[in-house]
Coordinates of C-alpha atoms in Angstrom, one line a residue:
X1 CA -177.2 51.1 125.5
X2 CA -177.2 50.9 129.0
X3 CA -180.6 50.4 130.5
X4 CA -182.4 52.6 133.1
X5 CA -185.6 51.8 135.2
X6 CA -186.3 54.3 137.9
X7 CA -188.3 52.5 140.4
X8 CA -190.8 55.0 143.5
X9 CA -192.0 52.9 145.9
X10 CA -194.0 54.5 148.6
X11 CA -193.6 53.3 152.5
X12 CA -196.5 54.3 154.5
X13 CA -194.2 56.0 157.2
X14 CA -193.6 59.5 157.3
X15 CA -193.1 60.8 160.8
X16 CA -190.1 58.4 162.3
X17 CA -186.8 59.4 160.7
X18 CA -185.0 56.2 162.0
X19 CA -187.0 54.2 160.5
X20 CA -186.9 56.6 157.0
X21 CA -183.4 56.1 156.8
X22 CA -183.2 52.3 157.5
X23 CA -185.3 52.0 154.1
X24 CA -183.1 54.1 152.8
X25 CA -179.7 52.6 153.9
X26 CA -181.6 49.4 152.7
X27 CA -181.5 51.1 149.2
X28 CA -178.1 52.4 149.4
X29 CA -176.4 49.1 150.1
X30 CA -177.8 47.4 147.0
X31 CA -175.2 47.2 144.2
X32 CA -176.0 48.9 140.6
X33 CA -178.7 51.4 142.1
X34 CA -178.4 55.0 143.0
X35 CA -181.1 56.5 145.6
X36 CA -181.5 59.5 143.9
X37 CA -184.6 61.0 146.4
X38 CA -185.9 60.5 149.5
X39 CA -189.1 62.6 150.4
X40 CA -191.1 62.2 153.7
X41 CA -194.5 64.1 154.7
X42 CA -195.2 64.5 158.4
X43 CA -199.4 64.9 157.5
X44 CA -199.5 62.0 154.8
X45 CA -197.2 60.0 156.8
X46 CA -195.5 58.5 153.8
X47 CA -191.9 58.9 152.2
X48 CA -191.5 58.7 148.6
X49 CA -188.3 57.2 147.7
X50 CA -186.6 57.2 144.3
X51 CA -183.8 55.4 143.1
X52 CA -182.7 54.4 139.7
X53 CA -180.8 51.2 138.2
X54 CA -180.7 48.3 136.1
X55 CA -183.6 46.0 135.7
X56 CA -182.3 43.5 138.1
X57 CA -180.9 45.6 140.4
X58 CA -183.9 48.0 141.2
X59 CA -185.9 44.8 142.1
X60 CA -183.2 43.6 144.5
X61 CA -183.1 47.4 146.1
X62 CA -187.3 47.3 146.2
X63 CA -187.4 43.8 147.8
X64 CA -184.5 44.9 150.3
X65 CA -186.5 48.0 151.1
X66 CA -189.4 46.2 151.8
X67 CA -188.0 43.7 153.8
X68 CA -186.9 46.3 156.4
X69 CA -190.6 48.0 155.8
X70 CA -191.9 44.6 156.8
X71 CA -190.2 44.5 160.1
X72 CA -190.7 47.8 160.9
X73 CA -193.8 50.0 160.1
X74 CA -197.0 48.4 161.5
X75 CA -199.9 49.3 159.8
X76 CA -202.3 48.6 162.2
X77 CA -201.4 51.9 164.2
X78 CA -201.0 54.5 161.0
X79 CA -202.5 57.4 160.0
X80 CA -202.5 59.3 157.8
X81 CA -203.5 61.9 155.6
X82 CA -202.9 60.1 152.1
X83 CA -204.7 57.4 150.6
X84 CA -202.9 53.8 151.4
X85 CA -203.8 50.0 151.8
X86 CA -200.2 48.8 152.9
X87 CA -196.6 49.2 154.1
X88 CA -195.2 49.3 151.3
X89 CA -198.3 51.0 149.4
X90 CA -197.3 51.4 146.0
X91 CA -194.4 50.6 143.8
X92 CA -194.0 51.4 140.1
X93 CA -191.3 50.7 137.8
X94 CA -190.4 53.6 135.2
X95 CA -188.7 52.8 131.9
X96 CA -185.9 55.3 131.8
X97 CA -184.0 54.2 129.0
X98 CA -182.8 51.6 127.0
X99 CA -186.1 49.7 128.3
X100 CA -189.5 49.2 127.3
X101 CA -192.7 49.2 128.7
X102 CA -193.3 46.1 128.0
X103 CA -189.9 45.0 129.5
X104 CA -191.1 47.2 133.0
X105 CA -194.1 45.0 133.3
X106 CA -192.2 42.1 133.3
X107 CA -190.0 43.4 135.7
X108 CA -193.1 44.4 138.1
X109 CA -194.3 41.3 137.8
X110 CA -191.3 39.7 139.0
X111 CA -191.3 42.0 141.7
X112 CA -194.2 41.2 142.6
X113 CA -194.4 37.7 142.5
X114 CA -191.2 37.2 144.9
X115 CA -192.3 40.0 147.1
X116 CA -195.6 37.6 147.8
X117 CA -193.3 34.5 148.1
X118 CA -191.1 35.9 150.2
X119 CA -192.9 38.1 153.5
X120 CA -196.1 36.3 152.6
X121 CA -198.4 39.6 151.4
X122 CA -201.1 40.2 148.8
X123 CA -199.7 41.6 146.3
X124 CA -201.8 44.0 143.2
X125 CA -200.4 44.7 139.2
X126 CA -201.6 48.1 138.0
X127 CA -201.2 50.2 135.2
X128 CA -199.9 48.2 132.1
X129 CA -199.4 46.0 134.3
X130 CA -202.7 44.9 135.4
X131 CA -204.4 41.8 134.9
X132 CA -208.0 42.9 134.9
X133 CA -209.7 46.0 133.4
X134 CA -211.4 47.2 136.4
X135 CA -208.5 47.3 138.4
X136 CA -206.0 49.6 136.7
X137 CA -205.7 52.6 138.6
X138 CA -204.4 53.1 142.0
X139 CA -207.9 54.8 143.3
X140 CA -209.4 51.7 141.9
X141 CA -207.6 48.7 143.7
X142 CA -207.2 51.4 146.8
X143 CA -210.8 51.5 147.3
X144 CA -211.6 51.1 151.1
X145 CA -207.8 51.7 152.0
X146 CA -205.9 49.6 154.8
X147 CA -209.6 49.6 156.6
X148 CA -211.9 48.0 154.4
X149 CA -208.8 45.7 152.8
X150 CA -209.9 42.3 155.3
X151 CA -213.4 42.2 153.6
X152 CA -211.9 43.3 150.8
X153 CA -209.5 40.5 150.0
X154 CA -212.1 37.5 150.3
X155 CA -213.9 39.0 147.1
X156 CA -213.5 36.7 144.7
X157 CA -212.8 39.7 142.3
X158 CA -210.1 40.9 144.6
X159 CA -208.0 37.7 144.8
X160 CA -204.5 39.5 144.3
X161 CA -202.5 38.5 141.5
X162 CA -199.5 37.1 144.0
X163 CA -199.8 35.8 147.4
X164 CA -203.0 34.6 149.0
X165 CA -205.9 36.4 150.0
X166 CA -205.0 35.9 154.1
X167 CA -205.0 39.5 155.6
X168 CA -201.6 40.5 157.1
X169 CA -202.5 43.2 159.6
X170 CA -198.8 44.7 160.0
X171 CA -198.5 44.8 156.3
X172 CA -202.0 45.4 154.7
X173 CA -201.5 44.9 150.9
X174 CA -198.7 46.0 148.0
X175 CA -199.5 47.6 144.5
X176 CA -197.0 47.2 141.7
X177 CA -197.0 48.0 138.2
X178 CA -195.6 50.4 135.5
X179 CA -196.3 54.1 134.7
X180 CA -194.5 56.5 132.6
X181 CA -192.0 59.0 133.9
X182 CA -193.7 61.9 135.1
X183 CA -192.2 65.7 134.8
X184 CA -193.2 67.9 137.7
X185 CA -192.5 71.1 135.4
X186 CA -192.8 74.8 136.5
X187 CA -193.2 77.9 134.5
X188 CA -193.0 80.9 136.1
X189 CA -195.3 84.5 135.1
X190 CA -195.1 87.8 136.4
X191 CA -198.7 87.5 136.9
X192 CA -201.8 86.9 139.3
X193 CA -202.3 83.6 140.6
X194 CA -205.9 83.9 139.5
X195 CA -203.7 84.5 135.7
X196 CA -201.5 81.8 136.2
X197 CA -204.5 79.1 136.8
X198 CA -206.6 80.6 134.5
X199 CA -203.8 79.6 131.9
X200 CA -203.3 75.9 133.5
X201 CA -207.1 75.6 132.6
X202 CA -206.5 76.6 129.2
X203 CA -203.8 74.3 128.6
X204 CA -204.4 71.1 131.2
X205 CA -206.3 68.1 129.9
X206 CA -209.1 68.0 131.8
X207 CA -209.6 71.8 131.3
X208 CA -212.8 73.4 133.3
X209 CA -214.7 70.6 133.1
X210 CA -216.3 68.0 130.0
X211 CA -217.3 70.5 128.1
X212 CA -214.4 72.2 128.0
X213 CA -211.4 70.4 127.6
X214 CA -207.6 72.2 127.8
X215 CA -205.2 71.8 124.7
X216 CA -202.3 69.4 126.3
X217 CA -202.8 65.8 126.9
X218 CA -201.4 64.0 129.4
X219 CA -201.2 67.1 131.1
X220 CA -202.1 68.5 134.8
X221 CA -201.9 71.7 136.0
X222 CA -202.7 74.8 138.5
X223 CA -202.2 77.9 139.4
X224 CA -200.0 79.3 142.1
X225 CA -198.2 82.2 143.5
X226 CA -194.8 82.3 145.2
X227 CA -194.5 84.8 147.8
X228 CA -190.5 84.4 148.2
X229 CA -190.2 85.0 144.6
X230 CA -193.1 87.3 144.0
X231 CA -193.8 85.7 141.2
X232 CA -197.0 82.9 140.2
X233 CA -196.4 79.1 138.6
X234 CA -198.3 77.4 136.5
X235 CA -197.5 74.0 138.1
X236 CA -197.5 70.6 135.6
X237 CA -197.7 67.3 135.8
X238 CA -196.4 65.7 132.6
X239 CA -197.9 62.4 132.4
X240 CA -195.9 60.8 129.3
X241 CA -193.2 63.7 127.9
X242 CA -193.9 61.5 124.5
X243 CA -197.1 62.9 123.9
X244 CA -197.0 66.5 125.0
X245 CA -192.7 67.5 125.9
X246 CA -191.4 70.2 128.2
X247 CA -191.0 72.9 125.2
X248 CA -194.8 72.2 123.8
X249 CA -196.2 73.2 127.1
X250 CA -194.0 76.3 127.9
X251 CA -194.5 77.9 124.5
X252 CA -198.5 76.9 124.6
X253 CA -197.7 79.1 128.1
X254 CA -195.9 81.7 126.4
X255 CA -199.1 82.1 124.1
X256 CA -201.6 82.6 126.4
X257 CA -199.6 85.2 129.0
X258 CA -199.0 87.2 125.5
X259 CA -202.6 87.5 125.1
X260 CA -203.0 88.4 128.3
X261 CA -199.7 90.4 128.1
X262 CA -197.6 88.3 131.2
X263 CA -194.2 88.1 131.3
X264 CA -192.6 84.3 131.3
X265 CA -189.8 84.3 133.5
X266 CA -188.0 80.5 132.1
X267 CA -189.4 77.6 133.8
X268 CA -188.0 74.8 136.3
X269 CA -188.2 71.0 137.0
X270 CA -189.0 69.8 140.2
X271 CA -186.7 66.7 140.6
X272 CA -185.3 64.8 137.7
X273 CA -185.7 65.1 134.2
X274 CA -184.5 62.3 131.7
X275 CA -182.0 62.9 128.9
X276 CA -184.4 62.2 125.9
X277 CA -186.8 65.2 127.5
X278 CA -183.8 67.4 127.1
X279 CA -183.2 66.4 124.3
X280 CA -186.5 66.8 122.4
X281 CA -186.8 71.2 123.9
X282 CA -183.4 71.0 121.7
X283 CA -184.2 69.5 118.1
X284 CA -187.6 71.7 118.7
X285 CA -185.8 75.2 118.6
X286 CA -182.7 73.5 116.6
X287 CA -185.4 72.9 113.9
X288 CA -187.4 76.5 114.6
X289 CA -184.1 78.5 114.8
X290 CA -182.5 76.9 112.0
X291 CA -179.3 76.3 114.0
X292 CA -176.4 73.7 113.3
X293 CA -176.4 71.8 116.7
X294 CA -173.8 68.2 116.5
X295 CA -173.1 67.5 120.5
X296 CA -175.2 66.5 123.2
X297 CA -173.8 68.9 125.6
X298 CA -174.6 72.0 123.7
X299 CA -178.3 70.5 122.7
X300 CA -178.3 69.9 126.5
X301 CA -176.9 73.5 127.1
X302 CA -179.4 75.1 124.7
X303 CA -182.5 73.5 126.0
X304 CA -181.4 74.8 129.5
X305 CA -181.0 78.1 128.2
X306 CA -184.4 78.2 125.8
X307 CA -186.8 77.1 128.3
X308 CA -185.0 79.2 131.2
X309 CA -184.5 76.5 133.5
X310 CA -181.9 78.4 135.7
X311 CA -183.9 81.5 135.9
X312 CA -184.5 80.8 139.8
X313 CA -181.7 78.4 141.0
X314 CA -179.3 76.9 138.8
X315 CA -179.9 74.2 136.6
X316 CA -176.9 71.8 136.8
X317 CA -177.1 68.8 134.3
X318 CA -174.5 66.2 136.2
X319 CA -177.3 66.8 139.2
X320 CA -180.7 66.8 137.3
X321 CA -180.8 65.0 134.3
X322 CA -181.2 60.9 135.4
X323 CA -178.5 59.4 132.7
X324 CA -176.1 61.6 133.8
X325 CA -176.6 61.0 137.8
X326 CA -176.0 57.2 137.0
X327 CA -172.9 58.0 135.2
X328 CA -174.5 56.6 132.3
X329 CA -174.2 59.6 129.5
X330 CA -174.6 57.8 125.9
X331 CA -174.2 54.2 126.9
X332 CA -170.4 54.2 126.5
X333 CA -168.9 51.2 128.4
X334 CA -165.9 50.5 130.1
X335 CA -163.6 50.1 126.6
X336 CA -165.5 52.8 124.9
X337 CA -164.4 55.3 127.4
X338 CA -160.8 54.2 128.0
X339 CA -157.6 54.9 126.4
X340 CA -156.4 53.9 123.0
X341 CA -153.2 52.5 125.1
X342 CA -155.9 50.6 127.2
X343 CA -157.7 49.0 124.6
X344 CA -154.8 48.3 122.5
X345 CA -153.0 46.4 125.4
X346 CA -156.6 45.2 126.3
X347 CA -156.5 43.2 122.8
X348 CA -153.3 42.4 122.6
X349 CA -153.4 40.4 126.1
X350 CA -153.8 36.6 126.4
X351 CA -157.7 36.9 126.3
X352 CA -160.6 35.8 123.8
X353 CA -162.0 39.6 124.6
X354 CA -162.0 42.2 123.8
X355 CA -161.2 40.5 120.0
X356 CA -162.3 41.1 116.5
X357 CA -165.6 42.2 117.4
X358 CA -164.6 44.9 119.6
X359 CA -161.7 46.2 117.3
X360 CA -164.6 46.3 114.4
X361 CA -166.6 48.6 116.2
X362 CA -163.7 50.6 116.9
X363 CA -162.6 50.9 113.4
X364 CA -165.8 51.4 112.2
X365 CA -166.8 54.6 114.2
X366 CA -162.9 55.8 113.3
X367 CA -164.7 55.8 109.9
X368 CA -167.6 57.4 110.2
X369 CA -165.8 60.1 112.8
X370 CA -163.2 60.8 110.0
X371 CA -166.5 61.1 107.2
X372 CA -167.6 63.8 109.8
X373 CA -164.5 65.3 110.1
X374 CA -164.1 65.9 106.4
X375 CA -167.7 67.6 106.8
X376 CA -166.4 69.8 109.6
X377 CA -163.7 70.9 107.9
X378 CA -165.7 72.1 104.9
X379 CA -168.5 73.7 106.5
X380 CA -168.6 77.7 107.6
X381 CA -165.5 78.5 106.0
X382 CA -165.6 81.0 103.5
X383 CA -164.5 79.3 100.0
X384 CA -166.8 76.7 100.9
X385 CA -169.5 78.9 102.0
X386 CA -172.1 77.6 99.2
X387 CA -171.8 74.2 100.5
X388 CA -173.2 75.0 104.2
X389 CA -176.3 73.9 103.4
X390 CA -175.2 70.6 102.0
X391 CA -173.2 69.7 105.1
X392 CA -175.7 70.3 107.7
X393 CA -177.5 67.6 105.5
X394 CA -174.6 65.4 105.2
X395 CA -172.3 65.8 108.7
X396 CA -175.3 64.6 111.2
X397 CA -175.8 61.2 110.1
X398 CA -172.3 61.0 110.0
X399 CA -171.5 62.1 113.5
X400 CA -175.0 60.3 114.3
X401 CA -173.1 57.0 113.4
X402 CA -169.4 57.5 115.3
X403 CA -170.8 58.1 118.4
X404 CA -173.6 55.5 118.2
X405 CA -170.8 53.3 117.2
X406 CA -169.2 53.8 120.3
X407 CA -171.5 51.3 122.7
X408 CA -170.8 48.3 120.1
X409 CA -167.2 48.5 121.5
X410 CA -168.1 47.0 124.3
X411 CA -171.4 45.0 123.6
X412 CA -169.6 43.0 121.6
X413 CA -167.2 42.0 124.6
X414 CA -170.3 41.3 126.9
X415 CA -172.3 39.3 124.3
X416 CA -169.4 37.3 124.2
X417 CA -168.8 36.8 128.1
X418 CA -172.7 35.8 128.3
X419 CA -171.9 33.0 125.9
X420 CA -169.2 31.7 127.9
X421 CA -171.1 32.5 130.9
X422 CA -174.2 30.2 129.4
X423 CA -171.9 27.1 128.1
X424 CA -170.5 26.9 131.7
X425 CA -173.9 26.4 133.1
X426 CA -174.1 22.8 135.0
X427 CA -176.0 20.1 132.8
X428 CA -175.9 17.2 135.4
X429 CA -179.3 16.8 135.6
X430 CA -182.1 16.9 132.6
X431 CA -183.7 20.1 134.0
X432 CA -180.0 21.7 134.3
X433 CA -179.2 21.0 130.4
X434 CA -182.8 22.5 129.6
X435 CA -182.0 25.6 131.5
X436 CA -178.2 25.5 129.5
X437 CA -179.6 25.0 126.2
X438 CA -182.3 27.7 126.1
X439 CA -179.6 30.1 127.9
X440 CA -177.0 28.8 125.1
X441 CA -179.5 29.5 122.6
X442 CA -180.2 33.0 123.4
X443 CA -176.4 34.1 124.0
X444 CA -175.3 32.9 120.3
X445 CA -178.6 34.6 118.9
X446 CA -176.7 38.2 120.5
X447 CA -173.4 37.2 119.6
X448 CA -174.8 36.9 115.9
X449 CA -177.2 40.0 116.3
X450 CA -174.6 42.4 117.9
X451 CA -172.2 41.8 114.5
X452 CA -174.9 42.3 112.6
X453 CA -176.4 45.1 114.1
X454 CA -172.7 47.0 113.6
X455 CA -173.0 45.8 109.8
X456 CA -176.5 48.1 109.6
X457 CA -175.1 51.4 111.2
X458 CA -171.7 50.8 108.5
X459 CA -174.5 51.0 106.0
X460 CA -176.2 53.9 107.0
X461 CA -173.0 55.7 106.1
X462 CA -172.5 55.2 102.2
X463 CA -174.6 57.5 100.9
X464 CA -173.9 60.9 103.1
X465 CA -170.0 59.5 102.8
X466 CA -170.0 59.1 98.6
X467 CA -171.6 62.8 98.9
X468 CA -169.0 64.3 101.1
X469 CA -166.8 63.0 98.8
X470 CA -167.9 64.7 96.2
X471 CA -168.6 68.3 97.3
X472 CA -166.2 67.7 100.8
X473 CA -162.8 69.8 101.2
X474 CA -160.7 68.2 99.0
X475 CA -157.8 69.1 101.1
X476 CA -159.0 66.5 103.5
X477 CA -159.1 63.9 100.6
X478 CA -156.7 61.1 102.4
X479 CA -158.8 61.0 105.5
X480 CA -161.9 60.2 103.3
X481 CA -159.9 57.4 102.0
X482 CA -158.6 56.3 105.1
X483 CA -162.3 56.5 106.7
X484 CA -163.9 54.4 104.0
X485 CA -161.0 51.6 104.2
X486 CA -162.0 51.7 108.0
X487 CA -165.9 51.8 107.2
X488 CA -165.1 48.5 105.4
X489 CA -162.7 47.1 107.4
X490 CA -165.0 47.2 109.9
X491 CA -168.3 45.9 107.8
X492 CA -165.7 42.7 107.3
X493 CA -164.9 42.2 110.9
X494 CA -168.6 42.2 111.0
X495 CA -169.6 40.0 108.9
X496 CA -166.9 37.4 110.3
X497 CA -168.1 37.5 113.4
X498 CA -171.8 36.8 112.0
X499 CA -170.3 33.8 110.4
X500 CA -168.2 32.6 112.8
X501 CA -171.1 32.6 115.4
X502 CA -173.4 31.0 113.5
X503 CA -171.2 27.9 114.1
X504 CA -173.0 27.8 117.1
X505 CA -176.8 27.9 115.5
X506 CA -178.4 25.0 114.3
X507 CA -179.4 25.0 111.3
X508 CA -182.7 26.1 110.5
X509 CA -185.1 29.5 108.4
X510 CA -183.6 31.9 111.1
X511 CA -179.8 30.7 110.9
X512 CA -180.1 31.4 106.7
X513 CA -181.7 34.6 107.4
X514 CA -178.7 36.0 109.3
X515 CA -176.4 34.8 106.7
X516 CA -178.3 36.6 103.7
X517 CA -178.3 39.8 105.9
X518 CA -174.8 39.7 106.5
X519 CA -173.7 38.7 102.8
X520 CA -175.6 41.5 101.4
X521 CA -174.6 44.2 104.0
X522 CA -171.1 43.3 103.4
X523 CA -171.5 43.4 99.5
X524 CA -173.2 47.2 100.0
X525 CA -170.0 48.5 102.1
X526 CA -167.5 46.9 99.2
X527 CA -169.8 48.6 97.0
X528 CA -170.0 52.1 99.0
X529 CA -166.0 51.8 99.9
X530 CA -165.5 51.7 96.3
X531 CA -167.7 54.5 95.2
X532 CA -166.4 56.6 98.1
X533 CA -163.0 56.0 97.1
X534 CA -163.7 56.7 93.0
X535 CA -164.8 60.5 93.9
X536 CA -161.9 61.3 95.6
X537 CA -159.6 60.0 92.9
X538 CA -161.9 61.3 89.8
X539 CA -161.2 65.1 91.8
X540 CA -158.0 64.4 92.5
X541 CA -157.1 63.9 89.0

């Protein structure tokens, strides 16, 4: 899966547009990244800028951004009507997808660190990031702003976490961490203003006060009224999407304005949205509507439509939603997404990859894409009509496993090319074969755990595939066979490129464990191939 970290680092300049767009050109040059947002305020003098990319790639954009910032805003002459301490004031890393939190802090912290190294600047960790309990918050370290930071930093409790504790006047001090992605979420009432807050106090965390608390965590809300649309808002913050979702504050919305019998006129986002959000408003009314939903477009589609999010402007998904404006959809990579011609020439050529890893994958999700087939071709006809409810059961998991397939096609390819990449590391000196052997080490451990990985999805197949084959349109009887031959055939490529990787892994506990796993996951798809392939020739007879 590809991974996604959304990085917002705020400049403390708001008001010169030259120097807006060098930051941003600064951005925009960096390979891998996409500036997705660039948002000035003349009266907080501070642009918010927003770009997304991989892990490495958002700190190279960040520490390019700030290196023009460092040359060019002077903090000794701002003002401003926003809170601030430096420059470059504050700049959190998001985990997007494909990355943890865990994963962000380590990335802030690299950040960090070479930010301090390199322009010579106190730099601050917040969030999960920080280092101390009383400084996790931004109003926490922010305390005394850019004004009271020169006392400030010879605290002993203030010592920053990178660079020294030597006051840069131009540059004041940087704070870096890790939040969660935040959803700035409409939803529009024919209503009052006075209605629409009084229902953001019913639903937002902190409610009316201590004693009475509002239903939604990690929520923030008011009321508001738009005269160009004559209609009000209650205006969200979504804090963490994980805890309370898009669809679980709209409907705790539409509750309240039926009681107080509003209309709900849909909803918007302000900004971007991430896939997963999306995707959650879907399974919710998939599950409540009892419909039969298999492709991410039409869950996308019907999440659009359920929540009204182009009730006042369009809501285009290539524009809005953050995997798609990276061009990174379900994590497909470069083979995944080409042309059976491509691949098959790809393979054939005088290269070690793509090889026998690639071509597992690829056979494997042939497999589990037939299995699905079989279940499409079955369900909502007529003669089969008593079986519906069997194959929404059985098709998901099945279509679940082709498409998550798909990525293996290529991370097989890359595990291999950062193997290669590691054994070609210099070794002339004794630090250069440490570095080489801990990189060499960790590059066989994927090329091992990216086999075996492809051996667990196979396995997840056996049992909704032995079903299909015994209630499945029997008409469709050869491509079950021919999808359980490829299930396997692809559980054996598998399991030789386990073994033939562990050439490479000392022996050792860890180096027997990935041998037993493999061994027994290739005895289960013999075993499931086999049963799969009995039910279609007991019905057949």
């Amino acid at each position: 899966m590809t991974k996604i970290v959304e990085c917002v680092p705020n400049f403390s300049e708001g008001r010169d547009k030259a120097v807006i767009e060098a930051i941003a050109g600064a951005v925009r040059a960096c390979h891998g990244v996409k500036l997705l947002d660039v948002d000035p305020g003349a009266s907080t003098n501070r642009t918010v800028y927003t770009f997304v990319g991989g892990p490495d790639e958002v700190v190279e954009a960040a520490l390019a951004a700030a290196r023009v910032a460092f040359a060019r805003i002077d903090m000794t002459k701002h003002k401003g009507s926003h809170p601030r301490m430096g420059a470059l004031d504050v700049c959190p890393f998001i985990p997007v997808r494909g990355v943890t939190q865990k994963e962000c802090v380590a990335i802030a912290a690299t950040f960090g660190r070479r930010l301090a190294k390199e322009l010579g600047v106190p730099v601050y960790l917040y969030g999960a990031a920080a280092t101390k309990d009383f400084r996790t918050t931004l109003p926490q370290i922010r305390a005394g702003e850019y004004e009271g930071l020169k006392d400030k930093l010879i605290q002993p409790k203030w010592e920053p976490d990178f660079g020294s504790r030597e006051f840069v006047p131009r540059w004041g001090a940087t704070v870096t961490g890790v939040r969660k992605f935040l959803i700035a979420y409409n939803i529009n009432l024919l209503s009052t203003k006075e209605q629409a807050h009084r229902i953001a106090l019913n639903l937002r965390e902190q409610g009316r006060g201590p004693t009475q608390l509002g239903r939604l965590k990690c929520c923030q809300a008011i009321g508001w009224y738009l005269e160009e649309q004559r209609l009000a808002q209650i205006s969200l913050n979504l804090t963490d999407y994980d805890v309370t979702p898009m669809h679980v504050a709209f409907e705790e919305a539409k509750k309240d304005a039926a009681e107080l019998k509003i209309g709900v006129m849909g909803s918007e986002v302000v900004g971007l949205v991430p896939l997963a959000a999306l995707l959650q408003a879907a399974e919710y009314y998939i599950a409540k509507e009892e419909l039969f939903i298999l492709e991410e477009e039409q869950k996308v589609q019907l999440a659009i439509n359920r929540l009204g999010l182009s009730t006042l402007s369009p809501f285009n998904p290539k524009e809005r939603i953050i995997e798609y404006c990276v061009g990174a959809g379900q994590g497909v990579g470069k083979l995944g997404r080409g042309s059976v011609e491509e691949f098959v020439r790809g393979v054939a050529a005088r290269t070690p990859a793509p090889g026998g890893g690639s071509v597992a994958a690829t056979v494997a999700a042939m497999g589990a894409a037939l299995g699905t087939m079989v279940g499409q071709m079955t369900f909502g006809k007529r003669q089969w009509e008593a079986l519906d409810a069997s194959m929404r059961r059985l098709i998901p998991p099945l279509h679940h496993a082709a498409i998550s397939l798909l990525p293996a096609i290529d991370a097989d390819t890359a595990a291999f090319n950062a193997y290669m990449d590691a054994v070609r590391l210099p070794q002339g000196t004794e630090e250069e074969k440490g570095v080489r052997e801990r990189a060499v080490k960790v590059a066989t451990e994927k090329t091992i755990q990216v086999p075996l990985s492809l051996l667990k999805a196979i396995d997840q197949t056996w049992e909704p595939l032995v079903e299909m084959a015994t209630v499945g349109n029997m008409n469709c009887r050869s491509d079950l066979q021919v999808g359980a031959r490829c299930l396997e055939a692809g559980a054996w490529g598998a399991y030789y490129n386990v073994l033939v990787n562990l050439d490479n892994l000392l022996e050792g506990p860890e180096r027997n464990s990935y041998l037993t796993q493999a061994e027994d996951l290739l005895q289960k798809a013999r075993r499931g191939c086999e049963a799969v392939l009995s039910e279609v020739e007991k019905r057949a007879e």
